[in-house]
Coordinates of C-alpha atoms and ligand atoms in Angstrom, one line a residue:
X28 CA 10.4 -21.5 -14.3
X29 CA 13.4 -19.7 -15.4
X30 CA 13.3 -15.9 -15.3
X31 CA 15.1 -13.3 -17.3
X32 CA 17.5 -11.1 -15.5
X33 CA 17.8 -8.2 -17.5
X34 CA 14.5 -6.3 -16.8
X35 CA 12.4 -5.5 -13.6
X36 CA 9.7 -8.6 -13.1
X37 CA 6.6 -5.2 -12.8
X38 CA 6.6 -3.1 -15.2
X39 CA 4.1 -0.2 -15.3
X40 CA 4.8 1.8 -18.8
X41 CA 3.0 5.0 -19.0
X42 CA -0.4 3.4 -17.6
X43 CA -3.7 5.3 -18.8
X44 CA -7.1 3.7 -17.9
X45 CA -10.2 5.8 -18.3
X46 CA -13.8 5.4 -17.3
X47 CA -16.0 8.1 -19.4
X48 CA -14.0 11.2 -18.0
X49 CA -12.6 10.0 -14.9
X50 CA -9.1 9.3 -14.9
X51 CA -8.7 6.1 -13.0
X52 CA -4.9 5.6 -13.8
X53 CA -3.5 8.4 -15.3
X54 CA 0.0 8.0 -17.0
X55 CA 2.0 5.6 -14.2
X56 CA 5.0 4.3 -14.7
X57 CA 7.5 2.0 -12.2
X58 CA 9.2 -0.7 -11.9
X59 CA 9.2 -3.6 -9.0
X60 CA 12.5 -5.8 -9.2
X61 CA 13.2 -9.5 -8.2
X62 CA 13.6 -9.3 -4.0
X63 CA 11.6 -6.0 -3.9
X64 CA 8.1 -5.0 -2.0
X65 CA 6.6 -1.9 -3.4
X66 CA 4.0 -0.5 -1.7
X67 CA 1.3 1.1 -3.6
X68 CA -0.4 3.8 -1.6
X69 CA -3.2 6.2 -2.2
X70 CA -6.9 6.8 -0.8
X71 CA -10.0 5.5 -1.8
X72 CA -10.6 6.0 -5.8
X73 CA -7.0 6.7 -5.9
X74 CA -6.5 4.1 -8.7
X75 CA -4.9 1.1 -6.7
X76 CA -6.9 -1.4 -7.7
X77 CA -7.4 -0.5 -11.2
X78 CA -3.7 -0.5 -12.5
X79 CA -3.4 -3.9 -10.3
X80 CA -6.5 -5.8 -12.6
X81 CA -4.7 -4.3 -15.7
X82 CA -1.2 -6.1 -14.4
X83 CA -3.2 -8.8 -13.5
X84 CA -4.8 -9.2 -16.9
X85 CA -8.4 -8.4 -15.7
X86 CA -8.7 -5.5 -17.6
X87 CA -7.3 -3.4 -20.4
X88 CA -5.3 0.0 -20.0
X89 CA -6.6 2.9 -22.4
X90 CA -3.2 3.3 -22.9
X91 CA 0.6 2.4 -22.1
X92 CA 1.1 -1.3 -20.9
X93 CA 1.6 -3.2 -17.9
X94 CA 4.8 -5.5 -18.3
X95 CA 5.2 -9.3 -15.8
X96 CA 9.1 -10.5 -16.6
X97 CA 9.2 -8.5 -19.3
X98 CA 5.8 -9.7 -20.8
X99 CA 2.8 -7.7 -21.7
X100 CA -0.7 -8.2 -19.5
X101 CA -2.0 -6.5 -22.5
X102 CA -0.4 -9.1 -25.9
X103 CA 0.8 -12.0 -23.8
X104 CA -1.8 -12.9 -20.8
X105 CA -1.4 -16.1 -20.2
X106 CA 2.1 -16.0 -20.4
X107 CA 1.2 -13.5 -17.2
X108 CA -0.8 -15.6 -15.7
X109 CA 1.8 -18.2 -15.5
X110 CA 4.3 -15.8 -13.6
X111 CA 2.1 -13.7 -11.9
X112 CA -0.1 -14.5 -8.7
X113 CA -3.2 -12.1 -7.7
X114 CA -5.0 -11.8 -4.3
X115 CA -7.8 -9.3 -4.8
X116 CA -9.4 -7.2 -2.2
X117 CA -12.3 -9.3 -1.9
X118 CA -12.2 -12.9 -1.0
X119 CA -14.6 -14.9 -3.6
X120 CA -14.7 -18.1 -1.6
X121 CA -16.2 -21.5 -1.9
X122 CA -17.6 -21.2 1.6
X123 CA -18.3 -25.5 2.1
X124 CA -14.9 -26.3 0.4
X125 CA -12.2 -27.0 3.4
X126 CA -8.7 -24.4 2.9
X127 CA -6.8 -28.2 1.2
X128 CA -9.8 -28.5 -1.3
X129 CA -9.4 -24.8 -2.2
X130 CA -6.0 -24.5 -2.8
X131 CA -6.3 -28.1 -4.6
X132 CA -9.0 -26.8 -6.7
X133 CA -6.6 -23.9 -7.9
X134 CA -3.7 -25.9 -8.1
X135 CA -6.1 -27.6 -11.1
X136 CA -7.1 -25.2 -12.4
X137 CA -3.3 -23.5 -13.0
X138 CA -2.8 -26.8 -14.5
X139 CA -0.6 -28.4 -11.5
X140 CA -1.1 -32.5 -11.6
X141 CA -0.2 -35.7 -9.7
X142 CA 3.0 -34.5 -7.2
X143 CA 3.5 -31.5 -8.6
X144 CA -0.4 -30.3 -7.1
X145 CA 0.4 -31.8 -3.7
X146 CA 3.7 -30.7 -3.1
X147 CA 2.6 -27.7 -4.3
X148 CA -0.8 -27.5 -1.4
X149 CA 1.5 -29.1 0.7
X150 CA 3.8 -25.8 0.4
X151 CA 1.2 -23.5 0.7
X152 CA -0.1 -25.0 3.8
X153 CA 3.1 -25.3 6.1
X154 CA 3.9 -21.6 4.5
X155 CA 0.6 -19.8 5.4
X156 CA 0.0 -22.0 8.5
X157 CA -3.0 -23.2 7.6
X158 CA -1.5 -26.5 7.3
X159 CA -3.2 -27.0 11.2
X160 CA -6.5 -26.4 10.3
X161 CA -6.2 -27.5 6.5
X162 CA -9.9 -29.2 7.2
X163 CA -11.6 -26.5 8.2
X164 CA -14.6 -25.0 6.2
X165 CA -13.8 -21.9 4.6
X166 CA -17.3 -20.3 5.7
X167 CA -15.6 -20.9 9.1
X168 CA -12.2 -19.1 8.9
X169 CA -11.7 -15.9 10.8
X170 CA -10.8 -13.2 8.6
X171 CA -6.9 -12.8 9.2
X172 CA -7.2 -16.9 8.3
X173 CA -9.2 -15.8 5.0
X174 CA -6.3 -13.8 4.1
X175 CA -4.0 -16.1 4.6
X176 CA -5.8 -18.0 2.5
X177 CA -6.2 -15.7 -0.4
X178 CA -2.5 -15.2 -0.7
X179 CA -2.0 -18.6 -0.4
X180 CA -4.2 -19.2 -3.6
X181 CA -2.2 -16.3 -5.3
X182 CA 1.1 -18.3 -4.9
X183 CA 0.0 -21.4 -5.2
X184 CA 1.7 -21.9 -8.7
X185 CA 4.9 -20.2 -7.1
X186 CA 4.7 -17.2 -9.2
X187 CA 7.7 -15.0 -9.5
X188 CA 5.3 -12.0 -8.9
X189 CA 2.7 -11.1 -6.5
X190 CA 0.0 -8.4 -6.8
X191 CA -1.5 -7.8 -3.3
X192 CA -4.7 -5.6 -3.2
X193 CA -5.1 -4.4 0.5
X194 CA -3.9 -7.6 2.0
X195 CA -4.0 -5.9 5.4
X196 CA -7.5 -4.9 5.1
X197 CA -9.0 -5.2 8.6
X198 CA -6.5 -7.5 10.1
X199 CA -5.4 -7.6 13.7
X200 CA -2.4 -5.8 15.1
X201 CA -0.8 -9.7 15.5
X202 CA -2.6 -10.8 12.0
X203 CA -0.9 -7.8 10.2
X204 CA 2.8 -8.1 11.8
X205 CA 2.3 -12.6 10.5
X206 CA 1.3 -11.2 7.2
X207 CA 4.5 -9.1 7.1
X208 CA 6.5 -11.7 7.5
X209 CA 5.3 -13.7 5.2
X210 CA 5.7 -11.3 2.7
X211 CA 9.1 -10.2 3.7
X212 CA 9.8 -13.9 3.3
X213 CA 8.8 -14.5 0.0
X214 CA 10.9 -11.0 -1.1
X215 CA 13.9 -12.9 0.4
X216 CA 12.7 -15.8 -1.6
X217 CA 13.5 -13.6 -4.6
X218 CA 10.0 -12.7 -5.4
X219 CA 8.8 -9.2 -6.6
X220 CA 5.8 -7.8 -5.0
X221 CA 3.4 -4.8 -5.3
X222 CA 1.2 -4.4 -2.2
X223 CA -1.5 -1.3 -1.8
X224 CA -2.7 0.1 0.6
X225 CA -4.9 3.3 2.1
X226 CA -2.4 3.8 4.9
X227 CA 1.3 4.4 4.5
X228 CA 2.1 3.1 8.2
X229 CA 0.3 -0.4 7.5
X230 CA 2.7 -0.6 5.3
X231 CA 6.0 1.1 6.2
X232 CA 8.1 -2.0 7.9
X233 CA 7.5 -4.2 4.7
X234 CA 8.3 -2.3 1.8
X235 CA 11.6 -1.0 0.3
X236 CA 9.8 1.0 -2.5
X237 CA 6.5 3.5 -2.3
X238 CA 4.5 4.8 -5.2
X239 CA 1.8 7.1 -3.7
X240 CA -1.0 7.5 -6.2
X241 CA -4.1 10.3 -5.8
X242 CA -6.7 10.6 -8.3
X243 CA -5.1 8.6 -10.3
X244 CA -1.7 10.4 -10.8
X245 CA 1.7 9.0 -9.3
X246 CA 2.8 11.7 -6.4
X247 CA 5.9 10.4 -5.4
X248 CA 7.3 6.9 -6.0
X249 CA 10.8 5.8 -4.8
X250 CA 12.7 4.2 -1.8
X251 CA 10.7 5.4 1.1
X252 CA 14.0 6.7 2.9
X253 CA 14.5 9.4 0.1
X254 CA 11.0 10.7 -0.2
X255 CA 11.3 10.9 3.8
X256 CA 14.4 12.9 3.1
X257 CA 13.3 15.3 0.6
X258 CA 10.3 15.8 2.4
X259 CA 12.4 17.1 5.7
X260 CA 12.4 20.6 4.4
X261 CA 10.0 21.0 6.8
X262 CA 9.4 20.6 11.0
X263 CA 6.1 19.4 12.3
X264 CA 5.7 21.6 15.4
X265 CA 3.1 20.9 18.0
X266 CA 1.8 22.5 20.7
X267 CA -0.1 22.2 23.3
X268 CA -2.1 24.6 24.9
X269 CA -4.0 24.8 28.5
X270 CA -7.1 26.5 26.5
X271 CA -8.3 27.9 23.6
X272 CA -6.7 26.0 21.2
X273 CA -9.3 26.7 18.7
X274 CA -8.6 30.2 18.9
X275 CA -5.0 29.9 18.4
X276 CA -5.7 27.3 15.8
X277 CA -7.2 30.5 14.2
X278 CA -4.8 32.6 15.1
X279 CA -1.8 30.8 13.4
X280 CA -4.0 29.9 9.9
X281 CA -4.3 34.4 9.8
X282 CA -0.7 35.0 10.5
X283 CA 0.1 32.5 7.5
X284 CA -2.9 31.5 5.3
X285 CA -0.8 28.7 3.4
X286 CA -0.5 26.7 6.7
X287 CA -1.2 23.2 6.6
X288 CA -2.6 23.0 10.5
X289 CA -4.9 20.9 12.3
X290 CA -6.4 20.8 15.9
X291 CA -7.3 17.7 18.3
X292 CA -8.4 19.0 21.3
X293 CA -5.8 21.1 23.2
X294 CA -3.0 20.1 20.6
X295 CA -2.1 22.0 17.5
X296 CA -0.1 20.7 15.0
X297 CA 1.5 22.6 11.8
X298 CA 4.3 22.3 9.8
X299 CA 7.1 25.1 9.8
X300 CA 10.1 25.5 7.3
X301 CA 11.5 28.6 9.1
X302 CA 14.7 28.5 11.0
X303 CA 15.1 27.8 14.5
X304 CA 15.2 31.5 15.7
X305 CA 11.9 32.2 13.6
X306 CA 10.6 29.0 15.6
X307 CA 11.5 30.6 18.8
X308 CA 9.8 33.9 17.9
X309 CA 6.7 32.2 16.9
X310 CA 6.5 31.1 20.3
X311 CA 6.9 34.1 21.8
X312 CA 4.2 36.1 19.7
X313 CA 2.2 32.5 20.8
X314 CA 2.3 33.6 24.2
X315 CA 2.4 37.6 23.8
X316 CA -0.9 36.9 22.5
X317 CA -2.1 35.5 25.3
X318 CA -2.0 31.7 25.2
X319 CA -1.0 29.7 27.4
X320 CA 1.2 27.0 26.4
X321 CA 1.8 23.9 28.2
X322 CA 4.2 22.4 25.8
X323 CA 6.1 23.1 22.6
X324 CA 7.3 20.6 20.5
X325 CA 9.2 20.2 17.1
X326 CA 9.8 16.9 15.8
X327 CA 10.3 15.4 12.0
X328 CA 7.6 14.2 9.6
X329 CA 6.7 10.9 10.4
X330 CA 5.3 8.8 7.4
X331 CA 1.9 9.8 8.3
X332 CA 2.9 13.0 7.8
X333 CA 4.7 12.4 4.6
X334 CA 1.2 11.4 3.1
X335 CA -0.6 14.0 4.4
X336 CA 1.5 16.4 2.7
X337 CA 1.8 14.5 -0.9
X338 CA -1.5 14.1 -1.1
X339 CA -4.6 16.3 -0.9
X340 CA -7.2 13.9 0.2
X341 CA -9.4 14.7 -2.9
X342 CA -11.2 12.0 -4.3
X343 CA -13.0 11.3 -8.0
Ligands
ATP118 P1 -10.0 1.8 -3.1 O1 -8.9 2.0 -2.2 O2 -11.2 2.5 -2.7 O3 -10.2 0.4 -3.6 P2 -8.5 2.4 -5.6 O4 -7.3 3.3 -5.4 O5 -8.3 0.9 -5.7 O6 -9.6 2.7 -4.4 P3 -9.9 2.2 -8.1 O7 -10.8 1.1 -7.6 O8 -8.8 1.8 -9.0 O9 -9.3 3.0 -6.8 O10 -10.8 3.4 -8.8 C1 -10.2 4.5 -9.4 C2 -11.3 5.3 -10.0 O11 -11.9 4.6 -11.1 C3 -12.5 5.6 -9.0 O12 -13.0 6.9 -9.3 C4 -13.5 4.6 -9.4 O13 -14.8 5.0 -9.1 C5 -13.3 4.5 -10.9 N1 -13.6 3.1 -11.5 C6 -13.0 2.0 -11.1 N2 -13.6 1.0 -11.8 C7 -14.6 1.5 -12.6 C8 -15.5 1.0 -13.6 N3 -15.5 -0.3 -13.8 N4 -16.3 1.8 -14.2 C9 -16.3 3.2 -13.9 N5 -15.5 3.7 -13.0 C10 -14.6 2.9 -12.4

């Protein structure tokens, strides 16, 4: 299938989806280009899922569209389906059907026939691996081998896009780094691909682009390196103290009430925008007052960070 160059292959245009009064999507745009991953990152209820079935043409947006090569979920949805592969977050299997009969049985039903369908399995086997245990029972899979399944069923009419809902969902350290690069493959293959997630750090070493989405509005969306930059106003500073940590948890939240600060067990951790002689004096007064520090450290954001401070962990 031939594409067209001259727009992004996802296309979210002022996205609105509401449920009664909750605001599931509310007013989310980007864009995902040919060659791209764009991770899609927010908490639970954030609104992940529900902008992904409106791309996917599952559902309808209140208002705004959802664009797949430059076609609308919403006017044109088979035209979608046809260029678009989904893998959702749950895996609705035929549990007695082996992993060939599956993909086969989607391959039909994407209307694939004669060589076209078993080249097309064929691919999907050697590229997911599964192509070793292609006989296997479904009901018999581990779950990293489900995955690969489901995303092998998503591109199994070698779509030019791929929605990915929580693909690394309770995988193994070794299942998640495979999955990884078999989506950085298929981005070198030229494909476009939105992936969500809860945790930014699943998903750091595969995407290019973040959008990180809270109640359904879009916090911050760009390549990750620039929201890491303008988010490096500030220093993380940690320290850890012999006792009492509590207490100077305490201590620091009444000398500056807007602190974001948090505790685990003798460490405190908070972030600090002041200069490096401010730093220095904050120690001091630490220790005037009478704690007793082992260590003091100051260090950049790390993604987790990043997230921590775009969103505000509220749910709806
Ligand atoms: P999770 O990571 O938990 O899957 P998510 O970011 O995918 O979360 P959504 O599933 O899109 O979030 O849900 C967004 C909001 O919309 C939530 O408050 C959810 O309860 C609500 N919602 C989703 N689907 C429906 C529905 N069919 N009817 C009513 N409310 C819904």
């Amino acid at each position: 299938m031939l594409y067209q160059a001259s727009h992004p292959l996802i296309e979210l245009r002022r996205l609105h989806r509401f449920y009664g009064k909750t605001h599931a999507v509310n007013d989310v745009s980007f864009e995902v280009d040919r060659g791209q991953v764009f991770g899609f990152i927010g908490p639970n209820g954030a609104g992940k899922t529900t902008s992904m079935r409106i791309l996917a043409t599952l559902d309808l947006p209140t208002y705004g569209d959802a664009l797949i090569d430059g076609f609308s979920s919403i006017t044109d949805p088979d035209l979608v389906r046809k260029r678009m592969g989904f893998m959702p977050d749950g895996f609705g299997t035929y549990p007695y059907m082996n992993c060939e009969e599956y993909l086969d049985f989607f391959a039909r039903s994407y209307g694939m026939v004669g060589m076209e369908r078993v080249r097309g399995v064929r691919r999907v086997l050697g590229f997911t691996g599964l192509d070793k245990i292609a006989d296997k029972p479904i009901n018999g899979l581990s779950k990293g081998m489900r995955q690969r399944l489901s995303l092998g069923r998503a591109m199994i009419h070698d779509p030019a896009v791929l929605i990915l809902d929580e693909p690394a969902n309770g995988l193994d350290p070794r299942a998640r780094i495979e999955l990884r690069q078999m989506i950085r493959q298929l981005a070198v293959d030229g494909k476009a691909i939105l992936v969500s997630s809860h945790i930014l750090t699943e998903l750091a070493e595969m995407v290019d682009h973040v959008g990180i989405i809270e109640r359904g509005n879009l916090l911050a969306v760009g390549c990750l390196d620039e929201i890491r930059r303008k988010m490096q106003g500030s220093t993380v500073i940690e320290v850890n103290l012999l006792e009492n940590a509590d207490q100077c948890r305490i201590w620091l939240s009444s000398r500056t009430p807007t602190l974001k600060i948090e505790q685990q067990g003798n460490r405190v951790r908070f972030d600090f925008s002041g200069t490096e002689r401010e730093q220095a004096e904050l120690l001091r007064s630490i220790i005037l007052e009478g704690f007793f520090v082992l260590a003091w450290t100051a260090e950049t954001h790390s993604l987790e960070d990043i997230f921590m401070q775009i969103t505000t962990g509220a749910v709806q």
